[in-house]
Amino acid sequence: MIYGFLNQKGGVGKTTGSINVSMELARRGRKVLHIDADPQESSMDWARARADAEHPLLINVIHYARNTLHRDIAGHVDHYDDIVVDGPGRGDDALTRSAMLAVDMVVIPITPSGLDTWASSQVIDSVQLTREYKPDLVAAFLISRRISNALITRDIKRGLAEVPQVRLLNTSITQRVAYAESMTVGQAIYEYAPGSAADDEIVSLTNELEHQWADSAHR
């Protein structure tokens, strides 16, 4: 299974979400390749911090920010149970399109902000265009950096639920200091804050992604 955390809007939690899903899959005994497709190398920074702290690298993290990703990823598929792609940010349209062609499921992290919702329309357009070549591509919104009990979150959820052919995940990721701290020291949230609400969120997110794909595969 190949997941891609993609959104050309920066600061929406692509790296935090993708790293933690990769690590959660590894915790479940999966062999995982994590591809950092962002020229800024945010996932690689996490991997370097992990190596510096001498934590075992439970996933293989590589940097591959090239427009040929959709072709070159085929050389890795047979060697891993899952591949997770941390996508590029603003200004990398060709790389985003290549990443989208490479994956089975697009996860679109989006913060509960009207401006971010508008800015994410570009990746939604890319999903629809990619489906001309990959009609079975699964796409889902992930509300990220949610502020608890904020009214705008409910409004954004209603709006996202109306976007055709892009699902809205039930799980959302709350804005928590623990996520930022764990990334800085090269840990997954389940290592940094085991049994916490943040840990529960990532478990729930990973479960839901697996179920979304399984449901689509049986249709």
PDB file of C-alpha atoms in Angstrom:
ATOM      1  CA  MET A   1       0.000   0.000   0.000  1.00  0.00           C
ATOM      2  CA  ILE A   2       1.346   3.430  -0.939  1.00  0.00           C
ATOM      3  CA  TYR A   3       0.078   6.455   0.970  1.00  0.00           C
ATOM      4  CA  GLY A   4       0.853  10.040   0.001  1.00  0.00           C
ATOM      5  CA  PHE A   5       0.463  12.977   2.385  1.00  0.00           C
ATOM      6  CA  LEU A   6       0.060  15.720  -0.190  1.00  0.00           C
ATOM      7  CA  ASN A   7      -0.940  19.357  -0.090  1.00  0.00           C
ATOM      8  CA  GLN A   8       0.885  22.220  -1.736  1.00  0.00           C
ATOM      9  CA  LYS A   9      -0.142  24.429   1.166  1.00  0.00           C
ATOM     10  CA  GLY A  10       2.706  24.505   3.677  1.00  0.00           C
ATOM     11  CA  GLY A  11       2.376  24.134   7.426  1.00  0.00           C
ATOM     12  CA  VAL A  12      -0.564  21.731   7.384  1.00  0.00           C
ATOM     13  CA  GLY A  13       1.153  18.812   9.135  1.00  0.00           C
ATOM     14  CA  LYS A  14       2.217  16.603   6.223  1.00  0.00           C
ATOM     15  CA  THR A  15       5.494  15.562   7.824  1.00  0.00           C
ATOM     16  CA  THR A  16       4.077  15.039  11.313  1.00  0.00           C
ATOM     17  CA  GLY A  17       1.227  12.939   9.967  1.00  0.00           C
ATOM     18  CA  SER A  18       3.263  10.913   7.500  1.00  0.00           C
ATOM     19  CA  ILE A  19       6.121  10.146   9.907  1.00  0.00           C
ATOM     20  CA  ASN A  20       3.755   9.031  12.644  1.00  0.00           C
ATOM     21  CA  VAL A  21       1.692   6.850  10.313  1.00  0.00           C
ATOM     22  CA  SER A  22       4.909   5.273   9.002  1.00  0.00           C
ATOM     23  CA  MET A  23       6.077   4.559  12.523  1.00  0.00           C
ATOM     24  CA  GLU A  24       2.680   3.235  13.603  1.00  0.00           C
ATOM     25  CA  LEU A  25       2.651   0.837  10.639  1.00  0.00           C
ATOM     26  CA  ALA A  26       6.143  -0.307  11.662  1.00  0.00           C
ATOM     27  CA  ARG A  27       4.939  -0.812  15.236  1.00  0.00           C
ATOM     28  CA  ARG A  28       2.372  -3.222  13.784  1.00  0.00           C
ATOM     29  CA  GLY A  29       5.144  -5.287  12.227  1.00  0.00           C
ATOM     30  CA  ARG A  30       5.038  -3.783   8.744  1.00  0.00           C
ATOM     31  CA  LYS A  31       8.183  -3.146   6.696  1.00  0.00           C
ATOM     32  CA  VAL A  32       7.899   0.539   5.778  1.00  0.00           C
ATOM     33  CA  LEU A  33       9.672   2.840   3.350  1.00  0.00           C
ATOM     34  CA  HIS A  34       9.189   6.543   4.059  1.00  0.00           C
ATOM     35  CA  ILE A  35       9.950   8.763   1.064  1.00  0.00           C
ATOM     36  CA  ASP A  36      10.704  12.410   1.738  1.00  0.00           C
ATOM     37  CA  ALA A  37       9.632  14.042  -1.530  1.00  0.00           C
ATOM     38  CA  ASP A  38       9.974  17.568  -0.157  1.00  0.00           C
ATOM     39  CA  PRO A  39      13.062  19.567  -1.218  1.00  0.00           C
ATOM     40  CA  GLN A  40      13.076  21.042   2.312  1.00  0.00           C
ATOM     41  CA  GLU A  41      13.867  17.545   3.687  1.00  0.00           C
ATOM     42  CA  SER A  42      11.652  17.772   6.791  1.00  0.00           C
ATOM     43  CA  SER A  43      11.363  14.008   7.144  1.00  0.00           C
ATOM     44  CA  MET A  44      15.098  13.647   6.670  1.00  0.00           C
ATOM     45  CA  ASP A  45      15.635  16.169   9.484  1.00  0.00           C
ATOM     46  CA  TRP A  46      13.528  13.901  11.718  1.00  0.00           C
ATOM     47  CA  ALA A  47      15.563  10.855  10.653  1.00  0.00           C
ATOM     48  CA  ARG A  48      18.831  12.667  11.349  1.00  0.00           C
ATOM     49  CA  ALA A  49      17.592  13.712  14.802  1.00  0.00           C
ATOM     50  CA  ARG A  50      16.651  10.087  15.458  1.00  0.00           C
ATOM     51  CA  ALA A  51      20.075   8.863  14.388  1.00  0.00           C
ATOM     52  CA  ASP A  52      21.802  11.500  16.535  1.00  0.00           C
ATOM     53  CA  ALA A  53      19.813  10.282  19.545  1.00  0.00           C
ATOM     54  CA  GLU A  54      20.789   6.694  18.686  1.00  0.00           C
ATOM     55  CA  HIS A  55      17.200   5.498  18.479  1.00  0.00           C
ATOM     56  CA  PRO A  56      16.726   2.455  16.241  1.00  0.00           C
ATOM     57  CA  LEU A  57      15.461   3.507  12.814  1.00  0.00           C
ATOM     58  CA  LEU A  58      12.393   1.303  12.516  1.00  0.00           C
ATOM     59  CA  ILE A  59      11.534   2.627   9.061  1.00  0.00           C
ATOM     60  CA  ASN A  60      13.724   3.304   6.049  1.00  0.00           C
ATOM     61  CA  VAL A  61      13.715   7.043   5.269  1.00  0.00           C
ATOM     62  CA  ILE A  62      15.043   8.248   1.929  1.00  0.00           C
ATOM     63  CA  HIS A  63      14.997  11.602   0.165  1.00  0.00           C
ATOM     64  CA  TYR A  64      13.634  11.486  -3.376  1.00  0.00           C
ATOM     65  CA  ALA A  65      12.318  14.849  -4.568  1.00  0.00           C
ATOM     66  CA  ARG A  66      12.241  14.136  -8.306  1.00  0.00           C
ATOM     67  CA  ASN A  67       9.530  14.447 -10.926  1.00  0.00           C
ATOM     68  CA  THR A  68      10.156  10.816 -11.908  1.00  0.00           C
ATOM     69  CA  LEU A  69       8.935   9.469  -8.558  1.00  0.00           C
ATOM     70  CA  HIS A  70       5.856   7.864 -10.125  1.00  0.00           C
ATOM     71  CA  ARG A  71       8.104   5.727 -12.326  1.00  0.00           C
ATOM     72  CA  ASP A  72      11.008   5.110  -9.972  1.00  0.00           C
ATOM     73  CA  ILE A  73       8.899   4.037  -6.991  1.00  0.00           C
ATOM     74  CA  ALA A  74       8.196   0.742  -8.763  1.00  0.00           C
ATOM     75  CA  GLY A  75      11.689  -0.409  -7.866  1.00  0.00           C
ATOM     76  CA  HIS A  76      10.797  -0.290  -4.151  1.00  0.00           C
ATOM     77  CA  VAL A  77       7.297  -1.767  -4.099  1.00  0.00           C
ATOM     78  CA  ASP A  78       8.309  -5.426  -3.873  1.00  0.00           C
ATOM     79  CA  HIS A  79      10.669  -4.780  -0.946  1.00  0.00           C
ATOM     80  CA  TYR A  80       8.193  -3.183   1.487  1.00  0.00           C
ATOM     81  CA  ASP A  81       4.750  -3.818   2.922  1.00  0.00           C
ATOM     82  CA  ASP A  82       3.899  -0.124   2.872  1.00  0.00           C
ATOM     83  CA  ILE A  83       5.336   3.059   1.401  1.00  0.00           C
ATOM     84  CA  VAL A  84       4.485   6.501   2.787  1.00  0.00           C
ATOM     85  CA  VAL A  85       5.311   9.653   0.813  1.00  0.00           C
ATOM     86  CA  ASP A  86       5.769  13.015   2.532  1.00  0.00           C
ATOM     87  CA  GLY A  87       4.932  15.410  -0.290  1.00  0.00           C
ATOM     88  CA  PRO A  88       6.399  18.760  -1.320  1.00  0.00           C
ATOM     89  CA  GLY A  89       5.103  22.190  -0.462  1.00  0.00           C
ATOM     90  CA  ARG A  90       4.194  25.255  -2.432  1.00  0.00           C
ATOM     91  CA  GLY A  91       5.661  25.768  -5.891  1.00  0.00           C
ATOM     92  CA  ASP A  92       6.347  22.105  -6.654  1.00  0.00           C
ATOM     93  CA  ASP A  93       3.394  21.360  -8.927  1.00  0.00           C
ATOM     94  CA  ALA A  94       5.214  18.852 -11.137  1.00  0.00           C
ATOM     95  CA  LEU A  95       6.620  16.997  -8.139  1.00  0.00           C
ATOM     96  CA  THR A  96       3.196  16.901  -6.470  1.00  0.00           C
ATOM     97  CA  ARG A  97       1.661  15.457  -9.642  1.00  0.00           C
ATOM     98  CA  SER A  98       4.392  12.830  -9.837  1.00  0.00           C
ATOM     99  CA  ALA A  99       3.845  11.884  -6.192  1.00  0.00           C
ATOM    100  CA  MET A 100       0.107  11.644  -6.752  1.00  0.00           C
ATOM    101  CA  LEU A 101       0.617   9.291  -9.681  1.00  0.00           C
ATOM    102  CA  ALA A 102       2.878   7.161  -7.467  1.00  0.00           C
ATOM    103  CA  VAL A 103       0.435   6.497  -4.621  1.00  0.00           C
ATOM    104  CA  ASP A 104      -2.690   4.436  -4.031  1.00  0.00           C
ATOM    105  CA  MET A 105      -4.232   6.817  -1.511  1.00  0.00           C
ATOM    106  CA  VAL A 106      -3.849  10.582  -1.191  1.00  0.00           C
ATOM    107  CA  VAL A 107      -4.198  11.971   2.326  1.00  0.00           C
ATOM    108  CA  ILE A 108      -4.791  15.741   2.212  1.00  0.00           C
ATOM    109  CA  PRO A 109      -3.936  17.318   5.575  1.00  0.00           C
ATOM    110  CA  ILE A 110      -5.785  20.584   6.011  1.00  0.00           C
ATOM    111  CA  THR A 111      -5.979  22.956   8.943  1.00  0.00           C
ATOM    112  CA  PRO A 112      -9.384  24.286  10.080  1.00  0.00           C
ATOM    113  CA  SER A 113      -8.989  27.651   8.405  1.00  0.00           C
ATOM    114  CA  GLY A 114     -11.020  29.164   5.597  1.00  0.00           C
ATOM    115  CA  LEU A 115      -7.831  30.361   3.914  1.00  0.00           C
ATOM    116  CA  ASP A 116      -6.247  26.911   4.057  1.00  0.00           C
ATOM    117  CA  THR A 117      -9.390  25.348   2.623  1.00  0.00           C
ATOM    118  CA  TRP A 118      -9.263  27.747  -0.302  1.00  0.00           C
ATOM    119  CA  ALA A 119      -5.524  27.177  -0.811  1.00  0.00           C
ATOM    120  CA  SER A 120      -6.017  23.404  -0.869  1.00  0.00           C
ATOM    121  CA  SER A 121      -8.252  23.613  -3.931  1.00  0.00           C
ATOM    122  CA  GLN A 122      -5.124  23.153  -6.055  1.00  0.00           C
ATOM    123  CA  VAL A 123      -4.442  19.674  -4.703  1.00  0.00           C
ATOM    124  CA  ILE A 124      -8.125  18.774  -5.144  1.00  0.00           C
ATOM    125  CA  ASP A 125      -7.841  19.758  -8.808  1.00  0.00           C
ATOM    126  CA  SER A 126      -4.730  17.578  -9.053  1.00  0.00           C
ATOM    127  CA  VAL A 127      -6.650  14.615  -7.618  1.00  0.00           C
ATOM    128  CA  GLN A 128      -9.350  14.967 -10.263  1.00  0.00           C
ATOM    129  CA  LEU A 129      -6.762  15.271 -13.043  1.00  0.00           C
ATOM    130  CA  THR A 130      -4.804  12.256 -11.786  1.00  0.00           C
ATOM    131  CA  ARG A 131      -7.968  10.148 -11.785  1.00  0.00           C
ATOM    132  CA  GLU A 132      -8.033  10.459 -15.572  1.00  0.00           C
ATOM    133  CA  TYR A 133      -4.971   8.177 -15.479  1.00  0.00           C
ATOM    134  CA  LYS A 134      -5.672   6.378 -12.173  1.00  0.00           C
ATOM    135  CA  PRO A 135      -9.451   6.104 -11.777  1.00  0.00           C
ATOM    136  CA  ASP A 136      -9.105   4.028  -8.596  1.00  0.00           C
ATOM    137  CA  LEU A 137      -7.082   6.672  -6.744  1.00  0.00           C
ATOM    138  CA  VAL A 138      -8.475   7.111  -3.217  1.00  0.00           C
ATOM    139  CA  ALA A 139      -8.387  10.600  -1.689  1.00  0.00           C
ATOM    140  CA  ALA A 140      -9.331  11.774   1.786  1.00  0.00           C
ATOM    141  CA  PHE A 141      -9.120  14.959   3.820  1.00  0.00           C
ATOM    142  CA  LEU A 142      -7.399  14.875   7.201  1.00  0.00           C
ATOM    143  CA  ILE A 143      -8.188  17.789   9.484  1.00  0.00           C
ATOM    144  CA  SER A 144      -4.868  18.616  11.109  1.00  0.00           C
ATOM    145  CA  ARG A 145      -3.778  21.002  13.842  1.00  0.00           C
ATOM    146  CA  ARG A 146      -7.346  21.168  15.057  1.00  0.00           C
ATOM    147  CA  ILE A 147      -8.073  23.409  18.030  1.00  0.00           C
ATOM    148  CA  SER A 148     -10.418  21.645  20.446  1.00  0.00           C
ATOM    149  CA  ASN A 149     -14.007  22.934  20.483  1.00  0.00           C
ATOM    150  CA  ALA A 150     -13.340  25.619  17.861  1.00  0.00           C
ATOM    151  CA  LEU A 151     -16.511  26.483  15.967  1.00  0.00           C
ATOM    152  CA  ILE A 152     -14.627  26.868  12.687  1.00  0.00           C
ATOM    153  CA  THR A 153     -13.693  23.182  12.776  1.00  0.00           C
ATOM    154  CA  ARG A 154     -17.360  22.209  12.538  1.00  0.00           C
ATOM    155  CA  ASP A 155     -17.888  24.659   9.676  1.00  0.00           C
ATOM    156  CA  ILE A 156     -14.861  23.362   7.785  1.00  0.00           C
ATOM    157  CA  LYS A 157     -16.004  19.765   8.277  1.00  0.00           C
ATOM    158  CA  ARG A 158     -19.355  20.557   6.704  1.00  0.00           C
ATOM    159  CA  GLY A 159     -17.671  22.187   3.739  1.00  0.00           C
ATOM    160  CA  LEU A 160     -15.153  19.390   3.181  1.00  0.00           C
ATOM    161  CA  ALA A 161     -17.854  16.741   3.404  1.00  0.00           C
ATOM    162  CA  GLU A 162     -19.457  18.276   0.313  1.00  0.00           C
ATOM    163  CA  VAL A 163     -16.358  18.004  -1.894  1.00  0.00           C
ATOM    164  CA  PRO A 164     -17.163  15.328  -4.498  1.00  0.00           C
ATOM    165  CA  GLN A 165     -15.129  12.122  -4.559  1.00  0.00           C
ATOM    166  CA  VAL A 166     -12.830  13.168  -1.709  1.00  0.00           C
ATOM    167  CA  ARG A 167     -13.682  11.640   1.638  1.00  0.00           C
ATOM    168  CA  LEU A 168     -13.414  13.311   5.027  1.00  0.00           C
ATOM    169  CA  LEU A 169     -11.677  11.136   7.597  1.00  0.00           C
ATOM    170  CA  ASN A 170     -13.398  10.836  10.955  1.00  0.00           C
ATOM    171  CA  THR A 171     -10.072  11.076  12.757  1.00  0.00           C
ATOM    172  CA  SER A 172      -8.529  14.515  13.169  1.00  0.00           C
ATOM    173  CA  ILE A 173      -5.155  15.570  14.554  1.00  0.00           C
ATOM    174  CA  THR A 174      -5.283  18.095  17.380  1.00  0.00           C
ATOM    175  CA  GLN A 175      -2.767  20.884  17.794  1.00  0.00           C
ATOM    176  CA  ARG A 176      -0.508  19.513  20.542  1.00  0.00           C
ATOM    177  CA  VAL A 177       2.927  20.534  21.774  1.00  0.00           C
ATOM    178  CA  ALA A 178       3.841  16.854  22.079  1.00  0.00           C
ATOM    179  CA  TYR A 179       3.789  16.413  18.301  1.00  0.00           C
ATOM    180  CA  ALA A 180       6.308  19.215  17.739  1.00  0.00           C
ATOM    181  CA  GLU A 181       8.525  18.047  20.594  1.00  0.00           C
ATOM    182  CA  SER A 182       8.556  14.440  19.403  1.00  0.00           C
ATOM    183  CA  MET A 183       9.515  15.471  15.882  1.00  0.00           C
ATOM    184  CA  THR A 184      12.393  17.582  17.200  1.00  0.00           C
ATOM    185  CA  VAL A 185      13.953  14.638  19.051  1.00  0.00           C
ATOM    186  CA  GLY A 186      13.366  12.117  16.265  1.00  0.00           C
ATOM    187  CA  GLN A 187      10.651  10.063  17.918  1.00  0.00           C
ATOM    188  CA  ALA A 188       7.196   8.885  16.989  1.00  0.00           C
ATOM    189  CA  ILE A 189       4.441  10.139  19.228  1.00  0.00           C
ATOM    190  CA  TYR A 190       3.899   6.619  20.604  1.00  0.00           C
ATOM    191  CA  GLU A 191       7.503   6.668  21.838  1.00  0.00           C
ATOM    192  CA  TYR A 192       7.479  10.217  23.150  1.00  0.00           C
ATOM    193  CA  ALA A 193       4.036  10.176  24.782  1.00  0.00           C
ATOM    194  CA  PRO A 194       2.864   6.549  25.007  1.00  0.00           C
ATOM    195  CA  GLY A 195      -0.783   6.094  25.866  1.00  0.00           C
ATOM    196  CA  SER A 196      -1.515   9.805  25.386  1.00  0.00           C
ATOM    197  CA  ALA A 197      -4.393  11.355  23.465  1.00  0.00           C
ATOM    198  CA  ALA A 198      -1.923  12.105  20.661  1.00  0.00           C
ATOM    199  CA  ASP A 199      -0.885   8.445  20.536  1.00  0.00           C
ATOM    200  CA  ASP A 200      -4.562   7.483  20.330  1.00  0.00           C
ATOM    201  CA  GLU A 201      -5.098   9.885  17.437  1.00  0.00           C
ATOM    202  CA  ILE A 202      -2.339   8.318  15.345  1.00  0.00           C
ATOM    203  CA  VAL A 203      -3.578   4.799  16.101  1.00  0.00           C
ATOM    204  CA  SER A 204      -7.078   5.851  15.038  1.00  0.00           C
ATOM    205  CA  LEU A 205      -5.784   7.585  11.908  1.00  0.00           C
ATOM    206  CA  THR A 206      -3.756   4.551  10.821  1.00  0.00           C
ATOM    207  CA  ASN A 207      -6.698   2.236  11.449  1.00  0.00           C
ATOM    208  CA  GLU A 208      -8.951   4.461   9.381  1.00  0.00           C
ATOM    209  CA  LEU A 209      -6.506   4.726   6.487  1.00  0.00           C
ATOM    210  CA  GLU A 210      -6.174   0.956   6.351  1.00  0.00           C
ATOM    211  CA  HIS A 211      -9.951   0.537   6.439  1.00  0.00           C
ATOM    212  CA  GLN A 212     -10.542   3.191   3.778  1.00  0.00           C
ATOM    213  CA  TRP A 213      -8.168   1.376   1.441  1.00  0.00           C
ATOM    214  CA  ALA A 214      -9.628  -2.028   2.225  1.00  0.00           C
ATOM    215  CA  ASP A 215     -13.149  -0.746   1.548  1.00  0.00           C
ATOM    216  CA  SER A 216     -12.074   0.732  -1.784  1.00  0.00           C
ATOM    217  CA  ALA A 217     -10.220  -2.402  -2.840  1.00  0.00           C
ATOM    218  CA  HIS A 218     -13.393  -4.484  -2.394  1.00  0.00           C
ATOM    219  CA  ARG A 219     -15.634  -2.211  -4.434  1.00  0.00           C
TER     220      ARG A 219
END
